[in-house]
Coordinates of C-alpha atoms and ligand atoms in Angstrom, one line a residue:
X1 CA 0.0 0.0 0.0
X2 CA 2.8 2.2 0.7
X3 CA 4.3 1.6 -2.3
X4 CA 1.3 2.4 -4.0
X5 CA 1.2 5.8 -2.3
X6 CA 4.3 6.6 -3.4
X7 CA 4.0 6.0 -6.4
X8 CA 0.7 8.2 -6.7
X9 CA 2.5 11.0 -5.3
X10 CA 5.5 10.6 -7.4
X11 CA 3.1 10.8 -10.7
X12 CA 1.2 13.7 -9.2
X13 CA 4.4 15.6 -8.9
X14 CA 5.6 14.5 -12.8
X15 CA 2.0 15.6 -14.0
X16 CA 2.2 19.0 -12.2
X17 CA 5.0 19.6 -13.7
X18 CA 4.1 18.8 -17.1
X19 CA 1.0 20.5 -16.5
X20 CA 3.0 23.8 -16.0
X21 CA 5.1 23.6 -19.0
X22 CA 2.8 21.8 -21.9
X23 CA 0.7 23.9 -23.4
X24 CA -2.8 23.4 -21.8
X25 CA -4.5 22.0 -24.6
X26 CA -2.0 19.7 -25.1
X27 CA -1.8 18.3 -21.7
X28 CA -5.8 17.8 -21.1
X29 CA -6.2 16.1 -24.6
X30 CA -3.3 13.6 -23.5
X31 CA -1.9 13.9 -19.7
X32 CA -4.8 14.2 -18.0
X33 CA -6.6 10.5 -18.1
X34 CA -2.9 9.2 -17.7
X35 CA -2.1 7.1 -14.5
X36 CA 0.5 5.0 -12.8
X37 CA 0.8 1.7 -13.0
X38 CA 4.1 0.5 -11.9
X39 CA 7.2 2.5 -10.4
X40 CA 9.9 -0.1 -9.6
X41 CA 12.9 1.4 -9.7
X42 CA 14.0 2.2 -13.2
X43 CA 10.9 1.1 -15.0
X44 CA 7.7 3.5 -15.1
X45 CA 4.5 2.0 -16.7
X46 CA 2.2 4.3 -17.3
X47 CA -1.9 3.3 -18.3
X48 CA -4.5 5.3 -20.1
X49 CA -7.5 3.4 -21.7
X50 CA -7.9 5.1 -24.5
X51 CA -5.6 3.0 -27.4
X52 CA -5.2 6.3 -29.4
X53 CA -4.1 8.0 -26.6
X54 CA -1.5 5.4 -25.4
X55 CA -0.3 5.2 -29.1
X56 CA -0.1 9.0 -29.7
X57 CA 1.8 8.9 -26.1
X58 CA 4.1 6.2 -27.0
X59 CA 5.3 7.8 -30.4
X60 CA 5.5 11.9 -29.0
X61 CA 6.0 12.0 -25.3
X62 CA 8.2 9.2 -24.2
X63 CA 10.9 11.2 -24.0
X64 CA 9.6 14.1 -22.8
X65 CA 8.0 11.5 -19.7
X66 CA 11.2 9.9 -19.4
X67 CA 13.4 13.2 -18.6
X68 CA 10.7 14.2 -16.6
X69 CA 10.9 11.0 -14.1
X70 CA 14.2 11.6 -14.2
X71 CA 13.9 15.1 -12.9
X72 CA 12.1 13.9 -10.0
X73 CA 13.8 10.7 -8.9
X74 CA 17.0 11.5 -10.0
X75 CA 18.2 8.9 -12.3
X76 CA 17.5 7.6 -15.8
X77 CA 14.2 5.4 -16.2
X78 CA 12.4 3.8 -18.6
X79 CA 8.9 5.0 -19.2
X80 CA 6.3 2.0 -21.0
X81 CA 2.6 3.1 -21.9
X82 CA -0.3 0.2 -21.5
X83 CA -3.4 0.7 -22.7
X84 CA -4.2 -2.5 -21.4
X85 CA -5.3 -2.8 -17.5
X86 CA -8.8 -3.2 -15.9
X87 CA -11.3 -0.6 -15.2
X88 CA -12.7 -0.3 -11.5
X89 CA -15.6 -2.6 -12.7
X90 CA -13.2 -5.3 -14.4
X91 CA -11.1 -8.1 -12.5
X92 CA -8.2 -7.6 -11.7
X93 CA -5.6 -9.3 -14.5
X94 CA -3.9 -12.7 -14.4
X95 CA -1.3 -11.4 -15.7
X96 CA 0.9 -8.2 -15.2
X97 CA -0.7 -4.9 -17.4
X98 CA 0.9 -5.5 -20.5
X99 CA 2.9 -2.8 -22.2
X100 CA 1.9 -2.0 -25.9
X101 CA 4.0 -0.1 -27.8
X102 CA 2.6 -2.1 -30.5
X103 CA 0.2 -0.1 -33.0
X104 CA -1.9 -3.2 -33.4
X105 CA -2.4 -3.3 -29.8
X106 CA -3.6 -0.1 -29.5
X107 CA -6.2 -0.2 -32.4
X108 CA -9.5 -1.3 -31.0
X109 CA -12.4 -1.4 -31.8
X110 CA -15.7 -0.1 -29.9
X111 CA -19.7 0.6 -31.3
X112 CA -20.8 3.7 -32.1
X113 CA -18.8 6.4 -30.6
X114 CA -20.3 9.9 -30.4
X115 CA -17.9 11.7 -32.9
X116 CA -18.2 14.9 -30.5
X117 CA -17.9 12.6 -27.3
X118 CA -15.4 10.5 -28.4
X119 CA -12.1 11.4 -26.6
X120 CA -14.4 12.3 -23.8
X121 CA -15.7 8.8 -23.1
X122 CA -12.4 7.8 -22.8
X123 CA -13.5 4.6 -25.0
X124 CA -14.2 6.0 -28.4
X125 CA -11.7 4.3 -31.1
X126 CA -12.1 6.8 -33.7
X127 CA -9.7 9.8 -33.3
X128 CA -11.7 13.1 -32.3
X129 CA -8.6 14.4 -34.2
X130 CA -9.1 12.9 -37.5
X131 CA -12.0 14.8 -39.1
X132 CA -12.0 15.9 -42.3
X133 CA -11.5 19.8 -41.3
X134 CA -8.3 18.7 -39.8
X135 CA -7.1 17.0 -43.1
X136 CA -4.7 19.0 -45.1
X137 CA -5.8 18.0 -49.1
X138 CA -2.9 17.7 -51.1
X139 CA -2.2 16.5 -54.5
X140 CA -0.7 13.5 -53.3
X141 CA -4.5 12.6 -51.5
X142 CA -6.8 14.8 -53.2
X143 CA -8.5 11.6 -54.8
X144 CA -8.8 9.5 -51.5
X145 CA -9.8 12.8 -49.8
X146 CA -12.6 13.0 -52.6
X147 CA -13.2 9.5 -52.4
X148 CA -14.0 9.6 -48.8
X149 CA -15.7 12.7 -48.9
X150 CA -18.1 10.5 -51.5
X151 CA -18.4 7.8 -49.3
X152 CA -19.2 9.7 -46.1
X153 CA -22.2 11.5 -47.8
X154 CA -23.5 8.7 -49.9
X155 CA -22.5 5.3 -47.8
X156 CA -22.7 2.1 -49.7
X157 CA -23.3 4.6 -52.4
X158 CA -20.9 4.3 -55.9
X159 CA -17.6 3.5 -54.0
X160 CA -18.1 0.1 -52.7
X161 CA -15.8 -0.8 -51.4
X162 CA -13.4 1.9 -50.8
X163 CA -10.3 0.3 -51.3
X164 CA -6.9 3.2 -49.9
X165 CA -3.4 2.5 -49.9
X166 CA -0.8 3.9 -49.2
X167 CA 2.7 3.9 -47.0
X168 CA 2.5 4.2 -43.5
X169 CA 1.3 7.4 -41.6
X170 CA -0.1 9.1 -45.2
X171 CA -3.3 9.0 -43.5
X172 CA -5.3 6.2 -44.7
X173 CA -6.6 6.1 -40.9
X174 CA -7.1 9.6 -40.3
X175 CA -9.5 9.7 -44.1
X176 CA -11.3 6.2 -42.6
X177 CA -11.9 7.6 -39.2
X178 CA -13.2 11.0 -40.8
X179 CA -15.7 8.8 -42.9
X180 CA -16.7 7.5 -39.8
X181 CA -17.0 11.1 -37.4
X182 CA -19.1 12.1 -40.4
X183 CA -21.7 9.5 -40.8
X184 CA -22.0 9.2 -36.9
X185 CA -22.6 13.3 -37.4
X186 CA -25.4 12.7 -40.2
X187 CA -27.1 9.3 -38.4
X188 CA -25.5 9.0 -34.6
X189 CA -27.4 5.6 -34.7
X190 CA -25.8 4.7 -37.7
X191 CA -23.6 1.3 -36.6
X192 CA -20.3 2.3 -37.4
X193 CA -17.0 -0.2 -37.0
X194 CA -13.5 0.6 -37.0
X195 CA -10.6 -2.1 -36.8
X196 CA -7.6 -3.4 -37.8
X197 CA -7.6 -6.9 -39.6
X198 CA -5.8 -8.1 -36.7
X199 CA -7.9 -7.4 -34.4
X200 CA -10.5 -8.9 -36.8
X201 CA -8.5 -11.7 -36.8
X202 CA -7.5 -12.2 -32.9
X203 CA -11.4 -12.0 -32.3
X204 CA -11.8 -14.1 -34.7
X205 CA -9.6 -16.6 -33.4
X206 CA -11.1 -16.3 -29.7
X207 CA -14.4 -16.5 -31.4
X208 CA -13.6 -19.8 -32.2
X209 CA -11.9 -21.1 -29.0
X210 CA -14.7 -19.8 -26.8
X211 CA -17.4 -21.3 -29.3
X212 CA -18.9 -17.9 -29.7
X213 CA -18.3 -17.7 -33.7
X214 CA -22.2 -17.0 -33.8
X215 CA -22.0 -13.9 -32.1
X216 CA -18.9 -12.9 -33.7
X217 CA -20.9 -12.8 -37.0
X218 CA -23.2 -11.1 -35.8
X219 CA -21.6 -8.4 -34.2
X220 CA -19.2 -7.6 -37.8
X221 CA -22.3 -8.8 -40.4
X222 CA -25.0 -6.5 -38.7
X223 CA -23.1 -3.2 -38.9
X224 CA -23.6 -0.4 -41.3
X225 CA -20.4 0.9 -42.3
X226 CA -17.6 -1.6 -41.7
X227 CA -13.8 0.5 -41.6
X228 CA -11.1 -2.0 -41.8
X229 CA -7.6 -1.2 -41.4
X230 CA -4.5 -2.9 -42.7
X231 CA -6.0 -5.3 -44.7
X232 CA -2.8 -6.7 -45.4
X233 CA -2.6 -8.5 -42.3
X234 CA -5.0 -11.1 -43.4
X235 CA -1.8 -12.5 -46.3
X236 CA -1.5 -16.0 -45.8
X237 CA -4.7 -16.4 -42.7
X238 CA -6.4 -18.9 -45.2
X239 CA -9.5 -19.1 -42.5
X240 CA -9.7 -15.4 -41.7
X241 CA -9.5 -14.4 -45.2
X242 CA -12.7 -17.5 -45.8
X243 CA -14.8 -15.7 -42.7
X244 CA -13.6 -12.1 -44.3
X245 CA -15.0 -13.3 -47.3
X246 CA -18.5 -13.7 -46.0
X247 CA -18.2 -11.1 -44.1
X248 CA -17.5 -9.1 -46.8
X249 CA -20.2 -10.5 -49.0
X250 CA -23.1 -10.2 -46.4
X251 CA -22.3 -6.5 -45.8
X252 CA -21.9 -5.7 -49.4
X253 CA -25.6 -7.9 -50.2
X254 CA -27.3 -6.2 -47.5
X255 CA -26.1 -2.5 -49.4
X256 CA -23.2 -1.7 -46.0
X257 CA -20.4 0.1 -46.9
X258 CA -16.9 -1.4 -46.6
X259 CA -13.7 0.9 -46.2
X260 CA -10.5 -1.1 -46.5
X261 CA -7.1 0.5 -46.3
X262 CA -3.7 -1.4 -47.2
X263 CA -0.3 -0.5 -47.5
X264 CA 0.0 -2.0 -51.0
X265 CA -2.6 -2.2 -53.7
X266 CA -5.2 -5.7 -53.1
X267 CA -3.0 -7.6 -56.1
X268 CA -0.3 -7.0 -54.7
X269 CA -0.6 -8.3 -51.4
X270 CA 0.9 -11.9 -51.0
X271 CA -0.7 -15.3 -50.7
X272 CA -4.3 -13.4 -50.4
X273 CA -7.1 -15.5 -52.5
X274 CA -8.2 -14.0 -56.1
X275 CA -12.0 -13.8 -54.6
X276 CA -10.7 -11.4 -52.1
X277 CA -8.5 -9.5 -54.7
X278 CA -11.3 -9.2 -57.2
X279 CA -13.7 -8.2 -54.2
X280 CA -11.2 -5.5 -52.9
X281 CA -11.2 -4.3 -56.7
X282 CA -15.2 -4.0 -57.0
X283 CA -15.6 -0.2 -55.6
X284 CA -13.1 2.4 -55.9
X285 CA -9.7 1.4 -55.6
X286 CA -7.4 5.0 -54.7
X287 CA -3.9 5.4 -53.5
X288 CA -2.4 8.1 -51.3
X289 CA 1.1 9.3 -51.8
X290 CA 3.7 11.0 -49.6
X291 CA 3.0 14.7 -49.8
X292 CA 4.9 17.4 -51.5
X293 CA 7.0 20.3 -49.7
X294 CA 3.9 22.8 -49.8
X295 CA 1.7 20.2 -48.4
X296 CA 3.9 18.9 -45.9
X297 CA 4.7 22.5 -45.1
X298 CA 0.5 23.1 -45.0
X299 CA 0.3 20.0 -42.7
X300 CA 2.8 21.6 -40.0
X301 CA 1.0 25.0 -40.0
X302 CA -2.3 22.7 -39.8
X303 CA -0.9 21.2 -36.4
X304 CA 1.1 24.2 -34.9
X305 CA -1.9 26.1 -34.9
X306 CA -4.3 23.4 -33.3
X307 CA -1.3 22.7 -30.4
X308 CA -1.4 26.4 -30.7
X309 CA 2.6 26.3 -31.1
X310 CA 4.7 29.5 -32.3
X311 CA 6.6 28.2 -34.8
X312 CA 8.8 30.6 -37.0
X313 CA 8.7 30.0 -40.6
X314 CA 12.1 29.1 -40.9
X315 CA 11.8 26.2 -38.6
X316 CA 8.6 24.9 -39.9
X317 CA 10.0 25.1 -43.6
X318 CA 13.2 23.1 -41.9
X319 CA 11.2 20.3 -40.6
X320 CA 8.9 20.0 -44.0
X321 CA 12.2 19.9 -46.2
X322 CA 13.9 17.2 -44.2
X323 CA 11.1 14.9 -43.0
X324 CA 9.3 13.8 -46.3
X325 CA 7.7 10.2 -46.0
X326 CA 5.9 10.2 -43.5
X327 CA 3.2 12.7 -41.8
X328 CA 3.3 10.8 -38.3
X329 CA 7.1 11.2 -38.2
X330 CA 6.3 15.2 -39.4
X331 CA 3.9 15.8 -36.4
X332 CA 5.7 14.2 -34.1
X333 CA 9.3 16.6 -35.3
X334 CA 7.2 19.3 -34.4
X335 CA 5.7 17.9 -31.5
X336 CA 9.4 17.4 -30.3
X337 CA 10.6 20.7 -31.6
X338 CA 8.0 22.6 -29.7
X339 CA 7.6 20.8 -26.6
X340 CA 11.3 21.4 -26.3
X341 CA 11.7 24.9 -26.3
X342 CA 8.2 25.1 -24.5
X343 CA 10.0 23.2 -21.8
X344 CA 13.4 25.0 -21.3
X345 CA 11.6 28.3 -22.3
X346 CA 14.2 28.4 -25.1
X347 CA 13.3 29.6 -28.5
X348 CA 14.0 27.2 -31.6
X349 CA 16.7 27.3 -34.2
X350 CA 17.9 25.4 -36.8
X351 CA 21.0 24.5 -35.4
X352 CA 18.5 22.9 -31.9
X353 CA 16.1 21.4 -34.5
X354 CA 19.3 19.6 -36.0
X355 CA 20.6 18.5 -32.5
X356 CA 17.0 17.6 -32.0
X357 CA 16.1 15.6 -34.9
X358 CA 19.4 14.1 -35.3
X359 CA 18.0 10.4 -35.7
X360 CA 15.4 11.5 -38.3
X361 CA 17.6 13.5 -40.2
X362 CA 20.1 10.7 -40.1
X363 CA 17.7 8.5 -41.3
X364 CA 16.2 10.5 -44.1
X365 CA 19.7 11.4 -45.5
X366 CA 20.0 7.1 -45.8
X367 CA 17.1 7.0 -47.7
X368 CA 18.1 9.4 -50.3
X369 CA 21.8 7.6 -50.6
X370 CA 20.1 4.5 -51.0
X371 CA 18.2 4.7 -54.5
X372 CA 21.7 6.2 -56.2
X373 CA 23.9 3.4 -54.7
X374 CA 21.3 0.8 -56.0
X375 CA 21.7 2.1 -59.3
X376 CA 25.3 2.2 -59.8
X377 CA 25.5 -1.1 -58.3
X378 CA 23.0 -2.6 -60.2
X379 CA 24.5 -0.7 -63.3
X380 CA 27.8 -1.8 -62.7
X381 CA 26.7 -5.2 -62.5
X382 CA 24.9 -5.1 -66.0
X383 CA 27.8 -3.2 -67.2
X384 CA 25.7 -0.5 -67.9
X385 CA 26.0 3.3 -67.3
X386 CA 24.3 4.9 -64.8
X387 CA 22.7 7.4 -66.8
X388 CA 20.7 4.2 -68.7
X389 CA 19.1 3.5 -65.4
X390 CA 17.7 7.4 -65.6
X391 CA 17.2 7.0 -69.3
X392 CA 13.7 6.6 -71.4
X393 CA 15.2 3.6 -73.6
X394 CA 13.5 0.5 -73.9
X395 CA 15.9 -2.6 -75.1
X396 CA 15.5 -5.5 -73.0
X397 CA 19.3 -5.2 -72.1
X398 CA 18.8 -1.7 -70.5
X399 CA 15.0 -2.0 -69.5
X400 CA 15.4 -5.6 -67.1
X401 CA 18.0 -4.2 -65.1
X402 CA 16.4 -1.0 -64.7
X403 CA 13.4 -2.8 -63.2
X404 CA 15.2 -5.0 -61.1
X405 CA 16.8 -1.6 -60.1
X406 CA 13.3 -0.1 -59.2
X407 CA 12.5 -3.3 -57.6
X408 CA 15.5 -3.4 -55.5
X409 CA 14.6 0.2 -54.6
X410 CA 11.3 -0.8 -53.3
X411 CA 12.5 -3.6 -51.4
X412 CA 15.4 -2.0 -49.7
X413 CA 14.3 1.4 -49.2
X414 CA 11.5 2.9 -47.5
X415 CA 10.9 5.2 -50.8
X416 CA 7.8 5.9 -52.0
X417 CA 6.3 4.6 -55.2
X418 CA 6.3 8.0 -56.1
X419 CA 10.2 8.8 -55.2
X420 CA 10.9 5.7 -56.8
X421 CA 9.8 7.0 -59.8
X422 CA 10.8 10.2 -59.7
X423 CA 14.5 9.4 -59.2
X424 CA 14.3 7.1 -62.7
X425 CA 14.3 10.0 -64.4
X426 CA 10.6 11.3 -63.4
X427 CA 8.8 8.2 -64.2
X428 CA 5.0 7.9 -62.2
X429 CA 4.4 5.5 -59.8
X430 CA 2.3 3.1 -62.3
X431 CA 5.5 2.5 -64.1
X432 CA 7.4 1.2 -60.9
X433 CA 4.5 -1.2 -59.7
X434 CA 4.5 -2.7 -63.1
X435 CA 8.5 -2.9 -63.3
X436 CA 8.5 -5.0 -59.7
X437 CA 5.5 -7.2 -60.6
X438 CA 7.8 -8.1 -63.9
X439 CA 10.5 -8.7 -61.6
X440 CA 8.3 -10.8 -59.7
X441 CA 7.7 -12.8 -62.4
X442 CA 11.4 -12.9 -63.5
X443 CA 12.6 -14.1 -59.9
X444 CA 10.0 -16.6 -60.2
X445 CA 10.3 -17.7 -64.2
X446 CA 14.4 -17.0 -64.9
X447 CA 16.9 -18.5 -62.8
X448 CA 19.7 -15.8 -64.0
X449 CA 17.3 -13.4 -63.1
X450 CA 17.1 -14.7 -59.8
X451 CA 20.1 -15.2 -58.6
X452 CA 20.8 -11.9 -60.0
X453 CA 18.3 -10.5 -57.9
X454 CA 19.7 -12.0 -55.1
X455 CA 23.2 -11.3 -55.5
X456 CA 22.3 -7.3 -55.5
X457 CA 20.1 -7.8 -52.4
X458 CA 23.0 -9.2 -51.1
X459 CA 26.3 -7.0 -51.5
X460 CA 23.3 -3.8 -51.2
X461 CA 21.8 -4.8 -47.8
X462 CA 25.5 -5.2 -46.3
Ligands
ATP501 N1 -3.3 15.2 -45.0 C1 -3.1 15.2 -43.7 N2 -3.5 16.3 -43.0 C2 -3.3 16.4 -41.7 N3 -2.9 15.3 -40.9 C3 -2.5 14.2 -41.6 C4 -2.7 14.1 -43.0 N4 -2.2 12.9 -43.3 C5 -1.9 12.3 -42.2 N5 -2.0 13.1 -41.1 C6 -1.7 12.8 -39.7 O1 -0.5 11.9 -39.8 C7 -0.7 10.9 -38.8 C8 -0.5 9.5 -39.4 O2 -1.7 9.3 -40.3 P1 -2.5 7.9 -40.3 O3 -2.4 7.3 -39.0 O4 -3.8 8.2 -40.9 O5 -1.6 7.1 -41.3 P2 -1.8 5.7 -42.0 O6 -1.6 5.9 -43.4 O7 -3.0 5.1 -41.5 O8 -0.6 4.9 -41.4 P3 -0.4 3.3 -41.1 O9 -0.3 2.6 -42.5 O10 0.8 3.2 -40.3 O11 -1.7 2.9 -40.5 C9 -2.0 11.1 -38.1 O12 -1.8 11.9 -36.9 C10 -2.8 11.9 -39.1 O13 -3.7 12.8 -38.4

């Protein structure tokens, strides 16, 4: 018990101090349903119930948590964020709370939230945050924005299913979650479901060990918008992928609508049966690409103003310039950048911002190294020149390597389609899907192709 009250105090002190130097908007939308689980020494587990708030946590304030446990007790800890322990009204858990850092984890699903009440309720799994007033349009999304927009106004209406990919943290979720906010706005009764295919598939899976699959199917065949996340998880789930395909059917008969996203277009995903592909294909199929320097640079101003940051344009330029692939890693630069000189009342520079974001710099200035080497190497090895891997000829001799170079930059970089393209001499991102499906193909049809292939992989991923 005494531990416990330590423990309590020790948090209250953390939170008061955070509560004095975060910006008040940001602490109540994230600190203040925050509390401690565990304090043993050097590890800190901290619990909120909310799974959006415990992923948004885990990806912007760990540090920020970490130094300020620190402050207190005086040496370094290790700060974990659950989003996994009972409420008052629950058993305790077997088990010890489980820390979930995973995204997965941390995606849940529950009925019918009240888009307005959502955070509020503390149980809502769509993010209040991701509306479609908070989404910046870009070229890179305008179609899935319009797509959605469609879909929100006119469910189970011409795009069915909504089929969205795209690279992680483009906002696939954030468009899916707005579809749902604004039905739920239109029709609160309406029965709107949000989850990952995981979790589709770990209920599914306790479904069946608890001989429950009956009220499974009802619970995911009665709904009226269905919002299903990272469809690719179900590759190579042969029964999930049979019960998904019911699913799918029963929802899409009775006139639902179905929202899937993916990180890769529906053909491309591996060892995922043709009735699913062709299904996936029915509605509108749309991608969403990463977002050019205006956009990125619109996105920042977006956020700064909402955490109500003062950012100078100079700084906010900085971050949009360097951090290019991926809008989660752009908010959470900010996030850092700001909370930073909020916290030693400092203002920001660019020589701080580089200290700052040193490891996402680091990594970024990888990524663009990494195309170029690929195609030297791979030009070298085809005794080629590089400039044929930029070039618009087509004889096999030049156009195989090329692709296997495209493929090779898809494979071992985190490029976009889009950058893929663009750095083979401005090709679109059509061109580079087609180039590594005909490498597919090769790998699986040519052995020289294949050990080719593999040879590259090989010196390139030392
Ligand atoms: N166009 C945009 N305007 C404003 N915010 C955006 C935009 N796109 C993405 N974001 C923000 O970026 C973050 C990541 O987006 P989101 O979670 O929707 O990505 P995702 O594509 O679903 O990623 P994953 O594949 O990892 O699930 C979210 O905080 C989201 O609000």
């Amino acid at each position: 018990m005494r531990q416990l009250t330590e423990q309590t105090q020790l948090w209250e002190k953390v939170r008061s101090e955070l509560s004095q130097v975060l910006p008040s908007d940001i602490y109540q939308s994230w600190f203040t349903d925050l509390v401690c689980l565990e304090a043993n020494g050097e590890n800190i587990v901290l619990g909120v119930q909310n799974a959006f708030t415990a992923y948004w946590i885990n990806d912007n304030y760990l540090d920020l948590l970490a130094k300020s446990f620190q402050a207190e007790l005086g040496h370094p800890v290790t700060v974990k964020i659950s989003n996994d322990f009972p409420t008052e009204s629950e058993e305790a858990p077997k088990e010890e709370p489980s820390v979930a850092p995973v995204r997965e984890r941390l995606v849940t699903e529950t009925p019918r939230p009240k888009a307005s009440s959502a955070k509020k309720s503390g149980e809502a799994n769509l993010n209040p945050r991701n509306t479609f007033e908070n989404f910046v349009i870009g070229s890179n999304s305008q179609l899935a924005h319009a797509a959605s927009i469609a879909v929100a106004h006119s469910p189970a209406g011409a795009y069915n299913p909504l089929f969205l990919y795209g690279e992680t943290g483009l906002g696939k979720t954030h468009l899916m979650h707005a579809v749902g906010h604004h039905i739920l706005q239109n029709r609160p009764d309406a029965r709107v479901v949000y989850l990952s295919s995981e979790k589709f598939t770990n209920e599914f899976i306790s479904a069946i060990q608890e001989n429950t699959l009956t009220k499974f199917r009802q619970r995911y065949r009665n709904v009226d918008v269905l919002l299903i996340d990272d469809v690719q998880f179900l590759s190579g789930k042969e029964r999930i992928q049979e019960e998904f395909f019911h699913t799918f059917n029963d929802l899409f008969e009775s006139q639902k609508q179905i929202f899937l996203s993916s990180d890769r277009p529906a053909n491309e995903i591996a060892k995922l049966e043709s009735r699913l592909v062709s299904r996936f294909q029915w509605g509108l199929v749309t991608d969403i690409q990463a977002p050019d320097f205006e956009t990125r640079a619109a996105i920042l101003r977006k956020k700064a103003l909402q955490h109500n940051y003062d950012i100078s344009d100079e700084v906010l330029h900085f971050i949009a310039k360097h951090i290019v692939k991926n809008i989660r890693r752009l908010e959470g630069a900010l996030i850092k950048v700001c909370s930073y000189s909020s916290l030693t009342g400092k203002p920001l520079n660019i020589a701080t911002c580089e200290q700052l974001l040193s490891d996402v710099l680091m990594e970024a200035a990888k990524q663009q190294l990494n195309i170029d080497t690929i195609q030297k190497k791979v030009a070298e090895y085809f005794e080629l020149r590089h400039s044929d891997m930029l070039s618009r000829r087509r004889p096999a001799h030049i156009a195989v390597p090329r692709q296997i170079a495209m493929y090779l930059s898809r494979e071992l970089t985190k490029h976009s389609l889009q950058e893929v393209g663009e750095a083979f001499g401005g090709r679109d991102h059509g061109t580079v899907i087609h180039a590594c499906k005909q490498v597919d193909n090769l790998v699986e049809q040519d052995d020289s192709v294949r050990h080719s292939v593999e040879y590259l992989k090989s010196i390139l991923s030392k």
